[in-house]
XYZ file of C-alpha atoms in Angstrom:
556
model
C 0.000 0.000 0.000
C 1.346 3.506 -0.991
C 0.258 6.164 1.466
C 1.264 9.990 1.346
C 4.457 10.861 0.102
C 5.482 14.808 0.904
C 7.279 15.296 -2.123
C 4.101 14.798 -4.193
C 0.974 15.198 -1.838
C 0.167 17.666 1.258
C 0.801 16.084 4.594
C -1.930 15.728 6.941
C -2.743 18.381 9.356
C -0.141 20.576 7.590
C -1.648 23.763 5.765
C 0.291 25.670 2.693
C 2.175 28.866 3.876
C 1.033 30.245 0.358
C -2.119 29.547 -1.570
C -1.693 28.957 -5.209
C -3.674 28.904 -8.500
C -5.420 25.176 -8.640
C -3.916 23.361 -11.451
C -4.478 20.070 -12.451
C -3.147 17.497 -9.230
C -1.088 15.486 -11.150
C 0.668 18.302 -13.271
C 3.932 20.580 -12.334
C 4.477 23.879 -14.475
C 7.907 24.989 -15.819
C 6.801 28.507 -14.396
C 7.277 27.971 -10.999
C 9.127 29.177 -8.821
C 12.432 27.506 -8.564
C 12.545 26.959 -4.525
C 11.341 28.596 -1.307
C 13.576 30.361 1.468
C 12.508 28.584 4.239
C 12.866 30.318 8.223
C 13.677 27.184 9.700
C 16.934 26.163 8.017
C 19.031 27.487 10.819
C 17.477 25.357 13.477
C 16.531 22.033 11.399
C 19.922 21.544 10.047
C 22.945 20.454 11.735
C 25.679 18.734 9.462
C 27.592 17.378 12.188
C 25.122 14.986 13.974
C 24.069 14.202 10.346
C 27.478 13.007 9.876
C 27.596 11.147 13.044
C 24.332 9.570 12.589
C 24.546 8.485 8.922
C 28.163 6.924 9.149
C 27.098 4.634 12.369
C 24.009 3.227 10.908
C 22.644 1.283 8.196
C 22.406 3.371 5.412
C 19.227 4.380 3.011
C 17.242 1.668 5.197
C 14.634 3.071 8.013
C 15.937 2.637 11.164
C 12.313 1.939 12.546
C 11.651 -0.696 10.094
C 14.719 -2.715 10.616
C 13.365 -2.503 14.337
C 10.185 -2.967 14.226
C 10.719 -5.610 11.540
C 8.346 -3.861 9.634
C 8.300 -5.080 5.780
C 6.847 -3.156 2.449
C 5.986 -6.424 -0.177
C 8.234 -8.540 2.184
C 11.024 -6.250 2.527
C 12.379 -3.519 4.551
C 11.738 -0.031 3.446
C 15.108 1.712 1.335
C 16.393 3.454 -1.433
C 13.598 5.799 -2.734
C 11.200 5.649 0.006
C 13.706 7.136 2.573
C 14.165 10.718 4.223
C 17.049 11.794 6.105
C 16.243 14.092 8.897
C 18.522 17.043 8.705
C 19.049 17.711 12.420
C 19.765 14.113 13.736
C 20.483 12.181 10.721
C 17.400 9.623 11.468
C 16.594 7.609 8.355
C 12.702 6.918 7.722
C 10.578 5.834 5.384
C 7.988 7.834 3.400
C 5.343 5.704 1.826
C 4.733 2.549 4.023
C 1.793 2.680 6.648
C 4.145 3.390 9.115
C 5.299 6.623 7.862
C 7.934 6.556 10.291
C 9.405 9.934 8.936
C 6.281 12.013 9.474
C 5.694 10.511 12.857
C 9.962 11.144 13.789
C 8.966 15.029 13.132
C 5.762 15.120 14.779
C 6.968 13.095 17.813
C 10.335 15.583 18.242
C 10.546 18.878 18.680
C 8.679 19.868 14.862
C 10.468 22.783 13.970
C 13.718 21.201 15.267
C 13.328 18.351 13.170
C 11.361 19.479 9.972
C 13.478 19.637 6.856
C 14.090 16.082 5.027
C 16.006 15.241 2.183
C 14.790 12.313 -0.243
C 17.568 9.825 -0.815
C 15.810 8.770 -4.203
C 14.857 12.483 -5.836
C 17.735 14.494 -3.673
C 15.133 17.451 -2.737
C 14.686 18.963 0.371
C 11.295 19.145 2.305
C 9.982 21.484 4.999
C 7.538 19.656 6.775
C 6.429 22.888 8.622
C 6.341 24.869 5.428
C 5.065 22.029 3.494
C 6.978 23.028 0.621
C 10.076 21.825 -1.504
C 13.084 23.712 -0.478
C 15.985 25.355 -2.676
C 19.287 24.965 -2.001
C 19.912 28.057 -3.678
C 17.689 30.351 -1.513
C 18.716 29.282 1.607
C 21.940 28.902 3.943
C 24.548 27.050 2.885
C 24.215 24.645 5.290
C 21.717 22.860 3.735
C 23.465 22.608 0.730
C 26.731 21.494 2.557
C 24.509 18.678 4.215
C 23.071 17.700 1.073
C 26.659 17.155 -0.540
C 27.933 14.889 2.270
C 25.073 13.113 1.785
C 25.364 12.455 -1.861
C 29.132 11.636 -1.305
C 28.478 9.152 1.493
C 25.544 7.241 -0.829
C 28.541 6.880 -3.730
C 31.485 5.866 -0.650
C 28.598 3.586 0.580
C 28.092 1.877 -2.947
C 32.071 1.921 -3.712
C 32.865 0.290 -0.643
C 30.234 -2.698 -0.748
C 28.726 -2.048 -4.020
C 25.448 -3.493 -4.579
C 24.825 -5.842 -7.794
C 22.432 -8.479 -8.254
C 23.197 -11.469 -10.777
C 21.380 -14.794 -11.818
C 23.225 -17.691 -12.973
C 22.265 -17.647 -16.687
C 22.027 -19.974 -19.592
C 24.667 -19.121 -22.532
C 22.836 -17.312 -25.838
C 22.959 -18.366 -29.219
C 22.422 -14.457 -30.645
C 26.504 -14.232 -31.337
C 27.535 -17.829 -31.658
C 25.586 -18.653 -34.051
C 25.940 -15.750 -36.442
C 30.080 -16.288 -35.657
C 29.337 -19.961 -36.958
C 29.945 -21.357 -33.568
C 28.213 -23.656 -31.537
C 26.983 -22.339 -28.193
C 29.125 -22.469 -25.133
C 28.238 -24.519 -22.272
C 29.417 -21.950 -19.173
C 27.218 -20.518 -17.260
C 27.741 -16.600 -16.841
C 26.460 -14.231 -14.530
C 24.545 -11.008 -15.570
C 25.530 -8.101 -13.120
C 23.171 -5.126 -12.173
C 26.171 -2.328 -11.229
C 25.336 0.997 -10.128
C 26.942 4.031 -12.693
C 28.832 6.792 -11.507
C 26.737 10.590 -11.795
C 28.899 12.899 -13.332
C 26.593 15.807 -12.413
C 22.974 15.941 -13.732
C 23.410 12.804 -15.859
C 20.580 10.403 -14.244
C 18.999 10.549 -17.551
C 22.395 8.759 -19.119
C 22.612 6.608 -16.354
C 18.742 5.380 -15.992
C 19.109 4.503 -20.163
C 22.631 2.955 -19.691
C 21.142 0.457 -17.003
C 18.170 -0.880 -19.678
C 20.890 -1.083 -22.444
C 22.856 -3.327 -20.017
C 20.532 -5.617 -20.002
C 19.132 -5.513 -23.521
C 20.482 -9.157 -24.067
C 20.910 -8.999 -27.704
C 22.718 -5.845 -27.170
C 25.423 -7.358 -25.352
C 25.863 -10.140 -27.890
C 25.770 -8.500 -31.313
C 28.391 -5.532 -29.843
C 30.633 -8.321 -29.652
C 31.397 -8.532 -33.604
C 31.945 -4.779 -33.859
C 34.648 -4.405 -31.368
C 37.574 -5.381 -33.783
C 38.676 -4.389 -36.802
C 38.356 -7.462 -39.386
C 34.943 -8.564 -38.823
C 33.152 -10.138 -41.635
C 29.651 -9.332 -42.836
C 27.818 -11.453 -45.378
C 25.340 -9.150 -47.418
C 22.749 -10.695 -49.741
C 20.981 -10.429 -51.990
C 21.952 -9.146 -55.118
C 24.321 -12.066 -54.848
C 26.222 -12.936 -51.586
C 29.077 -10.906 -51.201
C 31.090 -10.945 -47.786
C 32.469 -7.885 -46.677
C 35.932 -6.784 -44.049
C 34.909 -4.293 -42.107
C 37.229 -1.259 -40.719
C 37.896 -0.628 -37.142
C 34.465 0.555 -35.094
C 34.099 4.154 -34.892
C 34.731 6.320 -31.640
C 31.224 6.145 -30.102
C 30.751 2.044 -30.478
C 33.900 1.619 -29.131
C 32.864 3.167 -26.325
C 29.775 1.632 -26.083
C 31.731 -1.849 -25.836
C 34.147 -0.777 -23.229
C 31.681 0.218 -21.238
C 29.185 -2.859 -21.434
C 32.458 -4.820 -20.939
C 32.837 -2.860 -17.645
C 29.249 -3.257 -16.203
C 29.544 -7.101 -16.522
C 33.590 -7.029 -14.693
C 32.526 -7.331 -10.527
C 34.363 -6.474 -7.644
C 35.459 -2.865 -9.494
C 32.209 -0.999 -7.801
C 30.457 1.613 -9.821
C 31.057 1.690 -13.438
C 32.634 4.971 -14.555
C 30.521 6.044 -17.717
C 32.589 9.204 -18.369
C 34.667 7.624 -21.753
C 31.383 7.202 -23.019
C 29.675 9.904 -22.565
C 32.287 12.258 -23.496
C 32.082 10.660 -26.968
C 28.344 11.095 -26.982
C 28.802 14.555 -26.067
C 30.776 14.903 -29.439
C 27.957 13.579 -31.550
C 25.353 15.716 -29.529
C 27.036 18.723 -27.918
C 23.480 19.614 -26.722
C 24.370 17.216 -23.462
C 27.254 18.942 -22.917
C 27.526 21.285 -19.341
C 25.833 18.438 -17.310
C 22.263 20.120 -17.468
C 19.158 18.027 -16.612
C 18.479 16.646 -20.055
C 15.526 14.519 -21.364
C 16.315 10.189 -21.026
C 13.806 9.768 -24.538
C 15.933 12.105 -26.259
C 19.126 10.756 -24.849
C 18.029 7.681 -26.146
C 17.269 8.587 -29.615
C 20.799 10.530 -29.968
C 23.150 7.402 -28.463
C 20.707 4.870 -31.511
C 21.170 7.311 -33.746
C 25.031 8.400 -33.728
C 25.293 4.414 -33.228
C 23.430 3.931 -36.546
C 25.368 6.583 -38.495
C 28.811 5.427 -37.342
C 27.851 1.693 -38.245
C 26.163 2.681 -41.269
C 29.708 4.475 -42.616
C 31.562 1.267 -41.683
C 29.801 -0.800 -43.923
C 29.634 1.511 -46.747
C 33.279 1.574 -46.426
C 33.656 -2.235 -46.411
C 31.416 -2.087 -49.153
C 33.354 -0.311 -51.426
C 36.398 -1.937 -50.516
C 35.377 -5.065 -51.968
C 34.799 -3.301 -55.257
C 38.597 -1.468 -54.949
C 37.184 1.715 -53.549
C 35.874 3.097 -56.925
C 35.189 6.329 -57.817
C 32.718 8.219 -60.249
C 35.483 8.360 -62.459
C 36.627 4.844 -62.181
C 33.285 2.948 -61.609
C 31.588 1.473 -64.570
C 27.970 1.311 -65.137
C 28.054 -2.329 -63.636
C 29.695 -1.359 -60.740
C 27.708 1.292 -59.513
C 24.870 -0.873 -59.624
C 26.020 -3.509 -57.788
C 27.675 -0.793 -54.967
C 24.141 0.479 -54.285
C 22.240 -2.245 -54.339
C 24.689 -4.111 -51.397
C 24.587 -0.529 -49.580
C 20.702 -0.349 -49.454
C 20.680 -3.901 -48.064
C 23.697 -3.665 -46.439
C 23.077 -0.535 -44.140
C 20.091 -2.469 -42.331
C 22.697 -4.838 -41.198
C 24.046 -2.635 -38.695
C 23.254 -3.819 -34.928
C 21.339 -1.012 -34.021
C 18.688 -1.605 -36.708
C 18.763 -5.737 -35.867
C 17.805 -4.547 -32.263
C 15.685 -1.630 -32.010
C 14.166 -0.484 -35.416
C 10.751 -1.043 -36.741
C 8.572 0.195 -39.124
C 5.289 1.917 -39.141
C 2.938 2.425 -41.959
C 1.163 5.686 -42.116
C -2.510 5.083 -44.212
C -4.540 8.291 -44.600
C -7.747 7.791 -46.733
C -9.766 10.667 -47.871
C -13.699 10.859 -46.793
C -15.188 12.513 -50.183
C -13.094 10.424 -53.238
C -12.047 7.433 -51.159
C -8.083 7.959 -52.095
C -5.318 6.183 -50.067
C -2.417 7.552 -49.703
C 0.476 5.201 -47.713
C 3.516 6.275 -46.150
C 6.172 3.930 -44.186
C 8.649 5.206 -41.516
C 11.601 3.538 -39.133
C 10.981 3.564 -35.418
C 12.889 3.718 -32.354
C 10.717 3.964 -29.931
C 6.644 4.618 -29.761
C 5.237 7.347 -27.807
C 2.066 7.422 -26.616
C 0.039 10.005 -24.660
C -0.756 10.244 -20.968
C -4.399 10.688 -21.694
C -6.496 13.032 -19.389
C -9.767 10.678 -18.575
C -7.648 7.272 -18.383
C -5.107 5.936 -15.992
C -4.229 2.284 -18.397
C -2.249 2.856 -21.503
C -4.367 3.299 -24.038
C -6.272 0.442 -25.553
C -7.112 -0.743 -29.223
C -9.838 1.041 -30.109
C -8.816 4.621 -28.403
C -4.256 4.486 -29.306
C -3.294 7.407 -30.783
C -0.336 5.515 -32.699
C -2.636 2.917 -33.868
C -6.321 3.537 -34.171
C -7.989 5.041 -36.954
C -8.568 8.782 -36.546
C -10.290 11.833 -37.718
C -8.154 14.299 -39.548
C -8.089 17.946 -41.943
C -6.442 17.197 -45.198
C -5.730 20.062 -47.499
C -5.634 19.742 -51.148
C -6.181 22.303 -53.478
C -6.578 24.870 -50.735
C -9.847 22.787 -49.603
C -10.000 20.863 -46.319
C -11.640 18.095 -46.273
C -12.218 15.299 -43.593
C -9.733 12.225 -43.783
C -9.319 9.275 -41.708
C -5.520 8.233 -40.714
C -4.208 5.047 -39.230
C -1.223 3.978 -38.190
C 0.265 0.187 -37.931
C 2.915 -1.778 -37.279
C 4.508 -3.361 -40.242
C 7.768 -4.568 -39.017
C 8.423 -5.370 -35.695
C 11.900 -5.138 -34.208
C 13.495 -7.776 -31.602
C 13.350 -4.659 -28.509
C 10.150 -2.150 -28.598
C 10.657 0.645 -26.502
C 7.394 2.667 -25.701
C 7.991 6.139 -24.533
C 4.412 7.444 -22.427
C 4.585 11.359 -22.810
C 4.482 12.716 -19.552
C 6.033 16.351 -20.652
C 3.279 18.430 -22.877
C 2.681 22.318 -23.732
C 0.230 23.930 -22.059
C 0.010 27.040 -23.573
C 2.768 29.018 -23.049
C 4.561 26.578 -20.267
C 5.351 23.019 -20.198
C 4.134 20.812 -17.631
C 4.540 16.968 -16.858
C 1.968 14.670 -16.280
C 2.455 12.851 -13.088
C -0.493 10.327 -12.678
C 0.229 6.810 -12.284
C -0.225 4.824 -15.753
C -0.728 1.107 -15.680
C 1.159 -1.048 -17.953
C 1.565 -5.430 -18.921
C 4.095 -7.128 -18.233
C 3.217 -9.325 -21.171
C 2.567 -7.140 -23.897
C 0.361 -8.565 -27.212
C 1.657 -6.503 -30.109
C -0.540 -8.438 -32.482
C -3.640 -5.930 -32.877
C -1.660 -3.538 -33.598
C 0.500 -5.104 -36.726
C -0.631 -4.303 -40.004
C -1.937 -7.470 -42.109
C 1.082 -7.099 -44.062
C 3.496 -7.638 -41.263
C 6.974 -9.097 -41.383
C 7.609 -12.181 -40.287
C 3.839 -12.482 -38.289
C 1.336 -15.360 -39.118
C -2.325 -14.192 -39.505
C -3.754 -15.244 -35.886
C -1.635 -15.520 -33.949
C -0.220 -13.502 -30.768
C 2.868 -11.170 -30.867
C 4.525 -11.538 -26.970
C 6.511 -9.137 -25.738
C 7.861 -8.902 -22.327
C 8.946 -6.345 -20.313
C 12.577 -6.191 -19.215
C 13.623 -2.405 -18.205
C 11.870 0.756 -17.069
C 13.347 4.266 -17.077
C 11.046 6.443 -14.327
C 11.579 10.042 -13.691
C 10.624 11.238 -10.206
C 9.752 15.021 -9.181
C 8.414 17.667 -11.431
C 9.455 20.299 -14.552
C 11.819 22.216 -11.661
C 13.662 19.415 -10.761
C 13.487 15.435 -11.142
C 15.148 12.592 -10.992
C 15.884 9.385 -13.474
C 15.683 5.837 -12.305
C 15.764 2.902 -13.459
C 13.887 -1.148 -13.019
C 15.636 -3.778 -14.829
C 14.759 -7.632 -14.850
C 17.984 -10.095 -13.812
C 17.142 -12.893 -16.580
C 17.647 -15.890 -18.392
C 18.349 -14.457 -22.030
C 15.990 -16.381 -24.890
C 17.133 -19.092 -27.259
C 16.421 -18.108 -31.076
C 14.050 -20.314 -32.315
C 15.151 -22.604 -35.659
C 12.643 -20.910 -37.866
C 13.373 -17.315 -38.052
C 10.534 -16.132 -40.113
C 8.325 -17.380 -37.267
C 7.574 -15.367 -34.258
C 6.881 -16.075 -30.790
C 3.443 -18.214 -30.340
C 3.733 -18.199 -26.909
C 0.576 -19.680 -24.989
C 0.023 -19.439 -21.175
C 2.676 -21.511 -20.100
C 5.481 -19.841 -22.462
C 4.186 -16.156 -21.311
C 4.238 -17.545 -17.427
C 7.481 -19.067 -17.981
C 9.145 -16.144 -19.712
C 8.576 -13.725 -16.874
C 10.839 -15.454 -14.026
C 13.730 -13.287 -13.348
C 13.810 -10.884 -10.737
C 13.697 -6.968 -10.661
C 16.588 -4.574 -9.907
C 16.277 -1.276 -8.777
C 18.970 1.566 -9.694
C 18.716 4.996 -8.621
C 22.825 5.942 -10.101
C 25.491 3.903 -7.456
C 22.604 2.207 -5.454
C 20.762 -0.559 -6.400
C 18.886 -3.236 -4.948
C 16.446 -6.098 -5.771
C 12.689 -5.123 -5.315
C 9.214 -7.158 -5.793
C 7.562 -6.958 -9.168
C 4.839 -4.858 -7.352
C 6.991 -1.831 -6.900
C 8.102 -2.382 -10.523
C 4.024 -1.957 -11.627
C 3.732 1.225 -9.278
C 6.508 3.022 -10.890
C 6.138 6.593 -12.269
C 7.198 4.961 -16.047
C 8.384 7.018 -18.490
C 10.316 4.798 -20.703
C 8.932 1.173 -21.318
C 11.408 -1.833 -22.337
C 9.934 -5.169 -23.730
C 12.204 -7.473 -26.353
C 10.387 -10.469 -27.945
C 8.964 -13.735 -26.518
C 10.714 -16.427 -28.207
């Protein structure tokens, strides 16, 4: 059971030291203001017994719950649902029934022991005020608490860092296309918390779901060297060397390669995003930055940098000819292996799909059809519903009224959009952030989503690879949440410790999974990461999460 959490609902018996304009209670403005001075900084914060407090207890675990024995879906409350009090250093939790953080301040003195700090989000809360506090508007005391505190949660994950690991079942994804037979070891999948480098949750919370994107892990592993052989057909199967990786996949392998070493603590994801940085300089300055577009940027510079490798293997196999040089032959052949060739690349094997985009006018009954590649799918936080949206009402996929202008006349049309090729990883992005006139807001109402997720209704009847009838499983394996509001937030992540999928024999055949398959294919169990500190959680905290981006790869 969730109760009240101060950092998102108004604390019982507590009344607002400022009344503002009503606005929608699940929505947070970009307008406002940034912080509030609060009066009772200099008596509610004392950095000293903090320090003496935190470093001779248990830390980011209430200290009433270990007592009490007191469990939250069998297990004692930590990580995001704890508060720090900044005069004693007491550790409570925030959203069991005990509440043993509100009841800490109302049982001491309460403006002695009033001003929290989240160890999940990192804000500050006045409980007197009942407001979120700014560590810019007030002494700097309570910004020198808040940085011992943020150093002592990466010292407490260095020195016994937390990572969670099944023994797994070897994969067939790079073996196979190697021409080797599988291996027979066992290997262990690690959950290791990242390093932030200042602001860069978003990275981080994105970096955790790649991690354990099996298929990831396994096709990376041909693109680390230079030398690696890629057989394009058709026109005619020609196999191709490829040249060294390029800057930002190299990267990208070093740094998978690190999450999986153990007993090196945090992974340091600085080599990476450095190189990121240079594709997209937008990230650069360690701003709070969006994980969706993140997302899209690392895929993308991925893509291009893979792409330009095989074009250049390409031509090598033809002598590197020219325009000059290149007979009419030639040029044929180099574009038709580069058009077939460029799919190759593992970021399109992984994550891209296609949609088809059919708009049919109302008056003359003309179709028009347009296709386009996918990374993700985003889909609107609608207003009236709480469920992600179903067939009939999807914005991505059900058939909907539209102005079409032609021949400077509008005129009604109907447009629908479909899935006609699905990719082995669907990401679904639900958009919390929106205009609202002049100001942005984000949408912070809870959103139900499946763990199994039937992709068939929504596939066009044209689909690749998917037999008329039957069920397209996908299950989910990573979440990225982002906690707070437009003023400040935080990036988190749920992954799924699991046994990675066998490919089936007949490619062209997707998952027919019935209820035993979809039962079986969810064992595993769930990791949460908030940067350096992670720990396993029940799949019920997983389905209460604030999601923002949605990972599911295919049932085979």
């Amino acid at each position: 059971m969730r109760l009240k959490d101060p950092f998102s609902l108004k604390v019982v018996g507590m009344t607002k030291r400022t009344n503002k304009p009503r606005k929608p209670r699940d929505e947070e403005s970009s307008d406002e203001v940034s912080g509030l001075t609060c009066q009772h900084v200099s008596k509610a914060v004392d950095l000293s017994s903090v320090k003496k407090a935190v470093t001779s207890s248990m830390w980011s675990m209430c200290s009433d719950c270990l007592r009490e024995r007191t469990m939250i879906d069998g297990e004692p409350a930590s990580g995001h649902d704890i508060l720090v009090c900044l005069k004693c250093g007491f550790q409570g939790c925030s959203q069991s029934e005990s509440q043993h953080s509100t009841k800490h301040h109302q049982t001491l003195h309460p403006e002695s022991h009033c001003i929290t700090v989240s160890l999940g989000t990192w804000k500050a809360w006045c409980f007197e005020c009942n407001e979120e506090l700014s560590t810019h508007c007030n002494k700097k005391a309570l910004a020198q608490t808040l940085d011992f505190l943020q150093k002592h949660s990466v010292k407490a994950a260095s020195d016994a860092f937390g990572w969670t690991g099944l023994k797994e079942e070897p994969s067939d994804y790079a073996d196979q296309s190697r021409g080797k037979s599988p291996v027979n070891n066992c290997t262990l999948v690690l959950v290791k918390g990242i390093n932030n480098l200042g602001n860069t949750c978003f990275f981080n919370a994105v970096m955790q779901n790649l991690s354990q994107t099996h298929m990831l892990n396994d096709l990376i592993q041909d693109v680390k060297e230079k030398g690696h052989k890629l057989k394009i057909c058709p026109p005619g199967a020609l196999t191709v060397t490829l040249p060294s990786p390029e800057p930002l996949t190299s990267a990208m392998f070093l740094f998978l390669h690190s999450v999986k070493e153990s007993g090196k603590g945090p992974a340091n994801p600085k080599i990476l995003f450095n190189q990121l940085c240079q594709k997209a300089p937008r990230f650069k300055g360690y701003q709070q930055q969006d994980s969706q577009e993140l997302l899209h940027y690392l895929l993308d510079s991925m893509r291009v940098e893979e792409t330009k490798r095989i074009k250049a293997g390409i031509l090598k196999s033809f002598n590197n000819p020219t325009e000059k040089t290149a007979d009419d032959e030639t040029k044929r052949q180099v574009k038709a292996y580069g058009k077939e060739g460029v799919t190759m690349n593992f970021v399109d094997r992984i994550f891209v799909g296609e949609l088809t985009n059919t708009i049919m006018c109302e008056e003359c009954e003309h179709i028009s059809t347009v296709k386009e590649a996918f990374i993700d799918i985003s889909l609107p936080v609608i207003e009236e519903r709480v469920v992600l949206p179903k067939y009939d009402n999807c914005v991505h996929f059900a058939t909907l009224l539209t102005e079409k202008k032609s021949d400077k006349v509008y005129t009604s049309a109907r447009k629908q959009m479909l899935i006609s090729s699905l990719p082995p990883v669907v990401t679904l992005h639900l958009k919390r952030f929106h205009q609202a006139g002049m100001n942005l807001r984000k949408v912070n109402r809870h959103v139900n989503f499946p763990l199994i997720l039937d992709l068939a209704p929504f596939c066009s009847a044209s689909c690749k690879n998917l037999v008329a009838g039957e069920r397209v499983l996908y299950s989910l394996y990573g979440i990225v949440e982002h906690s707070g509001s437009m003023r400040g937030g935080h990036y988190t992540a749920y992954v799924k410790v699991r046994w990675p999928q066998r490919r089936t024999e007949q490619p062209n055949r997707r998952n027919m999974a019935g209820p035993r398959e979809a039962s079986s294919a969810t064992q595993g169990q769930w990791v949460y990461v908030s940067d350096t500190n992670v720990h396993a959680v029940p799949e019920s905290r997983v389905l209460n999460s604030q999601a923002y981006l949605l990972f599911y790869e295919e049932m085979l």
